[in-house]
PDB file of C-alpha atoms in Angstrom:
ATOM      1  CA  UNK A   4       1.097  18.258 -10.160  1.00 65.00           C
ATOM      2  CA  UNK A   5      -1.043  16.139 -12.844  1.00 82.00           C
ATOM      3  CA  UNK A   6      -4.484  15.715 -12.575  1.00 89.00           C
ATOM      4  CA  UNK A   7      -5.833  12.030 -13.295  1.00 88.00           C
ATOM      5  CA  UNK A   8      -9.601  11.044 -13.184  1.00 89.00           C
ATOM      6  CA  UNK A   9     -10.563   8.148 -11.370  1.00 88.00           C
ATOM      7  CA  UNK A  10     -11.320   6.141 -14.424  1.00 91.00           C
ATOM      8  CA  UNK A  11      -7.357   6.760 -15.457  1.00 92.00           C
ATOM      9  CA  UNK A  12      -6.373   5.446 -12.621  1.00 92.00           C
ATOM     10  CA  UNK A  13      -8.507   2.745 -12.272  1.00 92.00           C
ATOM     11  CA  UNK A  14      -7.756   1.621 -15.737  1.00 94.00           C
ATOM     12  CA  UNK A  15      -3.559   1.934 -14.671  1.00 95.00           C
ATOM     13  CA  UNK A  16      -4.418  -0.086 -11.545  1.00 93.00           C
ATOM     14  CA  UNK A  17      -6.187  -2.247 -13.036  1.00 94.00           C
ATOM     15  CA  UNK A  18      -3.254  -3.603 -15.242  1.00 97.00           C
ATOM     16  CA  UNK A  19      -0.679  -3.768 -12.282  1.00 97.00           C
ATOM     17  CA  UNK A  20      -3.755  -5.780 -10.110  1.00 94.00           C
ATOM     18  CA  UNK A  21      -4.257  -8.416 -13.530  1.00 96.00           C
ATOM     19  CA  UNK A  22      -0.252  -8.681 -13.269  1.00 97.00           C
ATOM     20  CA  UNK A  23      -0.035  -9.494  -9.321  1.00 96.00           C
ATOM     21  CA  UNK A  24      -2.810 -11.642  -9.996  1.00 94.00           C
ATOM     22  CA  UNK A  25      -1.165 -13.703 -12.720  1.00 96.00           C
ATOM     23  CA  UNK A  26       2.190 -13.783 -10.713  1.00 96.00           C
ATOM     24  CA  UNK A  27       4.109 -11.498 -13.117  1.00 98.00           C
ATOM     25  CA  UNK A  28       6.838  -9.635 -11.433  1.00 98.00           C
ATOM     26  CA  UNK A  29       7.972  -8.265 -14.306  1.00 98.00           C
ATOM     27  CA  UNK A  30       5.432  -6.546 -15.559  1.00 98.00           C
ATOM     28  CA  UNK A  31       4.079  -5.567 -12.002  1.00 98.00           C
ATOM     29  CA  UNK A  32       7.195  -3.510 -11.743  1.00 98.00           C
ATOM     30  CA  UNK A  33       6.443  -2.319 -15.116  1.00 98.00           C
ATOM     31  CA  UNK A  34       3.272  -0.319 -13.584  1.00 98.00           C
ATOM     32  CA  UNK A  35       5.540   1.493 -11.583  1.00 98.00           C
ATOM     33  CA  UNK A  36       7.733   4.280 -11.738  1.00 97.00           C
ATOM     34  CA  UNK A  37      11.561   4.380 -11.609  1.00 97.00           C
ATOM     35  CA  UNK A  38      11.896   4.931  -7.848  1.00 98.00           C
ATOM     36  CA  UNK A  39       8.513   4.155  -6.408  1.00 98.00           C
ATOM     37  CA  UNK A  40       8.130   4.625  -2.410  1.00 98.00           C
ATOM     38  CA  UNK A  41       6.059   2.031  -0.459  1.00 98.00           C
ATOM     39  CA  UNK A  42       5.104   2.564   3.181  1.00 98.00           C
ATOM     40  CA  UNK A  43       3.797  -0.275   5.366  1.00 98.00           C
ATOM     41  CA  UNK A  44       2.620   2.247   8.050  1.00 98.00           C
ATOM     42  CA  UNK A  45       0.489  -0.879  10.366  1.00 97.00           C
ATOM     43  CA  UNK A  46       4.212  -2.921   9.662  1.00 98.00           C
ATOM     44  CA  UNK A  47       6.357  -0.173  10.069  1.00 98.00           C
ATOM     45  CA  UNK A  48       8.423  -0.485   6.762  1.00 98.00           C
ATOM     46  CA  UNK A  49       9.219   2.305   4.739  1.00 98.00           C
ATOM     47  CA  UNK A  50      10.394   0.626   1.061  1.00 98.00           C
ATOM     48  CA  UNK A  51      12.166   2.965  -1.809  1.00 98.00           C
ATOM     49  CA  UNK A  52      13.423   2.186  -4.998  1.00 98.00           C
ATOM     50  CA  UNK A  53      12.742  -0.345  -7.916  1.00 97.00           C
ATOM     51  CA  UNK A  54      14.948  -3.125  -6.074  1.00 98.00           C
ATOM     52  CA  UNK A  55      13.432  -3.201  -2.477  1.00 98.00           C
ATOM     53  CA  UNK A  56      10.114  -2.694  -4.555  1.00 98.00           C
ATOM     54  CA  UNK A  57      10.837  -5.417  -6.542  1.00 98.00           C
ATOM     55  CA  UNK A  58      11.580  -7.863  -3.242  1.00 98.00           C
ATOM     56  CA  UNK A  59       8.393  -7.035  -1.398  1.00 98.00           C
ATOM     57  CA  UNK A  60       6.638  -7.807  -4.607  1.00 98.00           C
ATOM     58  CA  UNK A  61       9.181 -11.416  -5.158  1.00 98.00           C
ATOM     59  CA  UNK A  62       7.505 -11.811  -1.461  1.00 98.00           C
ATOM     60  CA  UNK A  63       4.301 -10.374  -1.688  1.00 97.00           C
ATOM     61  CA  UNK A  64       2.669 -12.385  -5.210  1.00 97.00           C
ATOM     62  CA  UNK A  65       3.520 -15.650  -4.551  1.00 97.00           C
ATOM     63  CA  UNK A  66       2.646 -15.221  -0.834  1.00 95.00           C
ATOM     64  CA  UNK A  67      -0.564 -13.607  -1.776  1.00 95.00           C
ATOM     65  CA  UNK A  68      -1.489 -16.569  -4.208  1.00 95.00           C
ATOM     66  CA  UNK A  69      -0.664 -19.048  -1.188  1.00 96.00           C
ATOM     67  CA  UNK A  70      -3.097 -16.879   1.071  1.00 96.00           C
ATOM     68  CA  UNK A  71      -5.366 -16.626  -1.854  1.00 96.00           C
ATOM     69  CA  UNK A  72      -6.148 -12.804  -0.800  1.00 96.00           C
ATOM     70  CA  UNK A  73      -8.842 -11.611  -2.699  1.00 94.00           C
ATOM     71  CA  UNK A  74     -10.155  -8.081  -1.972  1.00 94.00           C
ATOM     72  CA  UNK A  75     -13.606  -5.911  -2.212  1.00 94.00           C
ATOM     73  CA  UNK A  76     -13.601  -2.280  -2.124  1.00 92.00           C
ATOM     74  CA  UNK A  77     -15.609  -0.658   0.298  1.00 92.00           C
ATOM     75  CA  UNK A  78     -14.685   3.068  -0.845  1.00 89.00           C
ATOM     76  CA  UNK A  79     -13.224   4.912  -3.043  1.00 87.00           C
ATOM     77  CA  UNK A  80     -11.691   8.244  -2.679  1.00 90.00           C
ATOM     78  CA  UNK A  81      -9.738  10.461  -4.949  1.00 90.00           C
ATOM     79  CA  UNK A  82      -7.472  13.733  -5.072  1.00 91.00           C
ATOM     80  CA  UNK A  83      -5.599  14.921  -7.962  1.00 91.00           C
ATOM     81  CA  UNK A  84      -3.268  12.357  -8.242  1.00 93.00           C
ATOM     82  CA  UNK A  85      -3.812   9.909  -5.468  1.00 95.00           C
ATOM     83  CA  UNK A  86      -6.786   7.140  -4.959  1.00 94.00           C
ATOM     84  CA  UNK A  87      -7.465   6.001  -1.770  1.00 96.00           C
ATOM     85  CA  UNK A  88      -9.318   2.502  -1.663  1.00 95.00           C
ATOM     86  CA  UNK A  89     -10.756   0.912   1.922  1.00 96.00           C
ATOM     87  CA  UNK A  90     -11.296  -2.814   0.928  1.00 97.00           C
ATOM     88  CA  UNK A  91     -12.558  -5.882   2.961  1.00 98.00           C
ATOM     89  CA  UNK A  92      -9.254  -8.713   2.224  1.00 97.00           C
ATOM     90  CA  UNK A  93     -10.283 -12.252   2.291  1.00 98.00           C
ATOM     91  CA  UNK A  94      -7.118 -14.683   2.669  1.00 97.00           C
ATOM     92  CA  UNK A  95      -6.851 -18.336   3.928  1.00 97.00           C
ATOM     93  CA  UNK A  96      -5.021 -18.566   7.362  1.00 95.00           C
ATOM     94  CA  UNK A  97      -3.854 -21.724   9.381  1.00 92.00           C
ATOM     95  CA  UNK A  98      -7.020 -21.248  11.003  1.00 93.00           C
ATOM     96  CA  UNK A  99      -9.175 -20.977   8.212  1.00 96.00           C
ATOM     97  CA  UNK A 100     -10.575 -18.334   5.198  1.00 97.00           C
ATOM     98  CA  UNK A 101     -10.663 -14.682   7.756  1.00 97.00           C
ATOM     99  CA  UNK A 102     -12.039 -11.415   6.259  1.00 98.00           C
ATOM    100  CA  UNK A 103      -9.680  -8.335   7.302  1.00 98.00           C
ATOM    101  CA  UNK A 104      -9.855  -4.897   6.231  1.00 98.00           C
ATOM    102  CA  UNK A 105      -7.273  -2.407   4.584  1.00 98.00           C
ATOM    103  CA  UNK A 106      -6.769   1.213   3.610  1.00 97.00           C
ATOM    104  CA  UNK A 107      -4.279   1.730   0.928  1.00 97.00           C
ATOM    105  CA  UNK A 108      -3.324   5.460  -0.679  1.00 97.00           C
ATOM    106  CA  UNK A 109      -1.730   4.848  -4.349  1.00 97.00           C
ATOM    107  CA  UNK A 110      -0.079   7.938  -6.144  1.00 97.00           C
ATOM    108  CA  UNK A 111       0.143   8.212  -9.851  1.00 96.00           C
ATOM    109  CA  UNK A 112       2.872   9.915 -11.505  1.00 95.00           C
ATOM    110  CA  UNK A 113       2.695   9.778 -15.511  1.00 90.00           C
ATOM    111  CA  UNK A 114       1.285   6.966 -16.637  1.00 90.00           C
ATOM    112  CA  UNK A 115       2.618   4.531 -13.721  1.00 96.00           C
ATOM    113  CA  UNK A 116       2.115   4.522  -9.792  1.00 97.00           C
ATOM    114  CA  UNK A 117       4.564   6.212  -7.737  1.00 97.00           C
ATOM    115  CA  UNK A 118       3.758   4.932  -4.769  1.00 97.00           C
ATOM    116  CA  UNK A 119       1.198   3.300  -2.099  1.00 98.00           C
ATOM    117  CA  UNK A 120       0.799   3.743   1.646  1.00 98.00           C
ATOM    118  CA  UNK A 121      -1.056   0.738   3.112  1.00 98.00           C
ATOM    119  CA  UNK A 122      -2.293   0.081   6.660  1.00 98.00           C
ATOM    120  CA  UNK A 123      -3.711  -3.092   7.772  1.00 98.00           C
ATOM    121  CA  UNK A 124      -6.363  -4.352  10.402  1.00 98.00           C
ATOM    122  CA  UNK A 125      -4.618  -6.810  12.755  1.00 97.00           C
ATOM    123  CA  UNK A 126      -5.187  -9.674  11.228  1.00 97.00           C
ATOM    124  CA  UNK A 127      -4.528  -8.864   7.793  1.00 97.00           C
ATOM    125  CA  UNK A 128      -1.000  -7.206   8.715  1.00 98.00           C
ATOM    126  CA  UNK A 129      -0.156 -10.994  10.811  1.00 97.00           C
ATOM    127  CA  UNK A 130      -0.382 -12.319   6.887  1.00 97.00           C
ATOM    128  CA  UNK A 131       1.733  -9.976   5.398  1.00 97.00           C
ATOM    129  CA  UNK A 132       4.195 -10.312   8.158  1.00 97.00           C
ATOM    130  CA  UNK A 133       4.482 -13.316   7.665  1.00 97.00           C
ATOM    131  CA  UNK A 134       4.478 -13.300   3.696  1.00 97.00           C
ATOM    132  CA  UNK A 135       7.322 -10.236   4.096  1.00 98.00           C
ATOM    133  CA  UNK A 136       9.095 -12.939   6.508  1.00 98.00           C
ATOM    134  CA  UNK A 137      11.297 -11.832   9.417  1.00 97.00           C
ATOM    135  CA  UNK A 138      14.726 -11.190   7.296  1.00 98.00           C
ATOM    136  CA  UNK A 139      12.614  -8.573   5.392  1.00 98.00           C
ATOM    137  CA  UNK A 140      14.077  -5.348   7.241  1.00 97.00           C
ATOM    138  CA  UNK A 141      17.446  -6.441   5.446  1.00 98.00           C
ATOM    139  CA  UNK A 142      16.266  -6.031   2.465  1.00 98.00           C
ATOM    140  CA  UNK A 143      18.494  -3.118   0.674  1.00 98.00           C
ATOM    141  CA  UNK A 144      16.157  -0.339   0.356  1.00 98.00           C
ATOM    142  CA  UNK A 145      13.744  -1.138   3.542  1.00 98.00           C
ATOM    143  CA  UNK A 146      13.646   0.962   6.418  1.00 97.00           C
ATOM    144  CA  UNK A 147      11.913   1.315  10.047  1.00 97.00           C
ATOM    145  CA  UNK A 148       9.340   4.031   8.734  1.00 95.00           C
ATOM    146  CA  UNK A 149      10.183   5.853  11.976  1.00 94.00           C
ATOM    147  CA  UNK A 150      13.573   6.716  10.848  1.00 94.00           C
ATOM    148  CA  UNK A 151      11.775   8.154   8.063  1.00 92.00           C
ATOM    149  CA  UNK A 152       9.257  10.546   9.643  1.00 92.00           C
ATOM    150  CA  UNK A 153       9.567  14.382  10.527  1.00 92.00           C
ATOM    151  CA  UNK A 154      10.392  15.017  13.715  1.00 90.00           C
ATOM    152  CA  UNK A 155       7.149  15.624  16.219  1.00 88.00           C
ATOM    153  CA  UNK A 156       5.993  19.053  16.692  1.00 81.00           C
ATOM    154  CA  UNK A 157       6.060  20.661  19.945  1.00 82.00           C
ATOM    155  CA  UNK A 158       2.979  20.421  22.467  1.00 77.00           C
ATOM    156  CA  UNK A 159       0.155  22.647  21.148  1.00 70.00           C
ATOM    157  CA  UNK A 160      -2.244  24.705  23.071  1.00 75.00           C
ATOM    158  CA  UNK A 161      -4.695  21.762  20.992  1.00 74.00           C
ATOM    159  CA  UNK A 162      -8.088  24.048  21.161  1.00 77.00           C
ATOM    160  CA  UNK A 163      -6.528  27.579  20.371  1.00 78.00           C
ATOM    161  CA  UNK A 164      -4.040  25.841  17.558  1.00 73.00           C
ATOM    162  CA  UNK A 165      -6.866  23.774  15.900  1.00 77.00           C
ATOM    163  CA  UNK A 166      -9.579  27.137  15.659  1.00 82.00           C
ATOM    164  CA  UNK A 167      -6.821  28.796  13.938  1.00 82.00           C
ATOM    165  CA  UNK A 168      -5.091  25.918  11.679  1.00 80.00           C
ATOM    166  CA  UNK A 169      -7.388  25.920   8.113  1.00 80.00           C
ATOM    167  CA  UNK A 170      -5.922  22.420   7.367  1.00 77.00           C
ATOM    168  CA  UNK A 171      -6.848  20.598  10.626  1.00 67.00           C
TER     169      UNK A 171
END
């Protein structure tokens, strides 16, 4: 697994945020790698490969502009090859300019993102429902995230199992 440092992948984030920004879809997807895997965990959408990438970003920037979503990072977190960001969103509702909150976990493989898992306060994820629109589960590449999870495991003894699991 690389290692990146926080200012690498700031700097790599910081050209595919200056592309969303100015609309580009193009070279958004250029930020990316060749089959990057999105999860909308709050949504439930699980989105793989460069073409159902591509759609939730054809959705996503112009919808975002329309919103005018504008975040502030609360946190920053990093592991060797993944930054986790909590953020206040600001975005422009029927009802008026709300604040919401999100959590997002972008990997980095090379020198492009592989991937981001993002979950949403309440009212931030009615936005991007919206902005994702209710045809978006057709969308070649998009699946319930559900069907995409491992299977539960069985009913623990909790106490016992957590005293003796090192990566609870």
């Amino acid at each position: 697994m690389e290692k990146f440092t926080l200012q690498q992948m700031e700097e790599l984030l910081a050209v595919h945020e200056m592309a969303e920004f100015n609309l580009d879809l193009d070279a958004t997807m250029a930020t990316l790698v060749d089959n990057p895997v999105y999860e909308l965990p709050t949504l439930g959408w699980h989105i793989e490969g460069q073409s159902a990438v591509r759609e939730t970003y054809a959705r996503m920037l112009p919808g975002s502009d329309k919103r005018n979503i504008w975040a502030d990072k609360r946190v920053h977190a990093v592991s060797e090859n993944e930054l986790c960001r909590e953020a206040y969103v600001y975005f422009d509702t029927e009802n008026g300019r709300v604040t919401g909150r999100y959590f997002v976990v972008m990997a980095f493989e090379g020198n492009r993102i592989s991937g981001e898992r993002m979950y949403m306060d309440t009212a931030f994820a009615k936005a991007m429902t919206e902005i994702l629109g209710p045809d978006f589960g057709d969308v070649p590449g998009v699946s319930r995230l559900e069907d995409m999870s491992p299977p539960p495991v069985p009913r623990l003894d909790r106490a016992a199992e957590h005293a003796a699991n090192p990566n609870h």
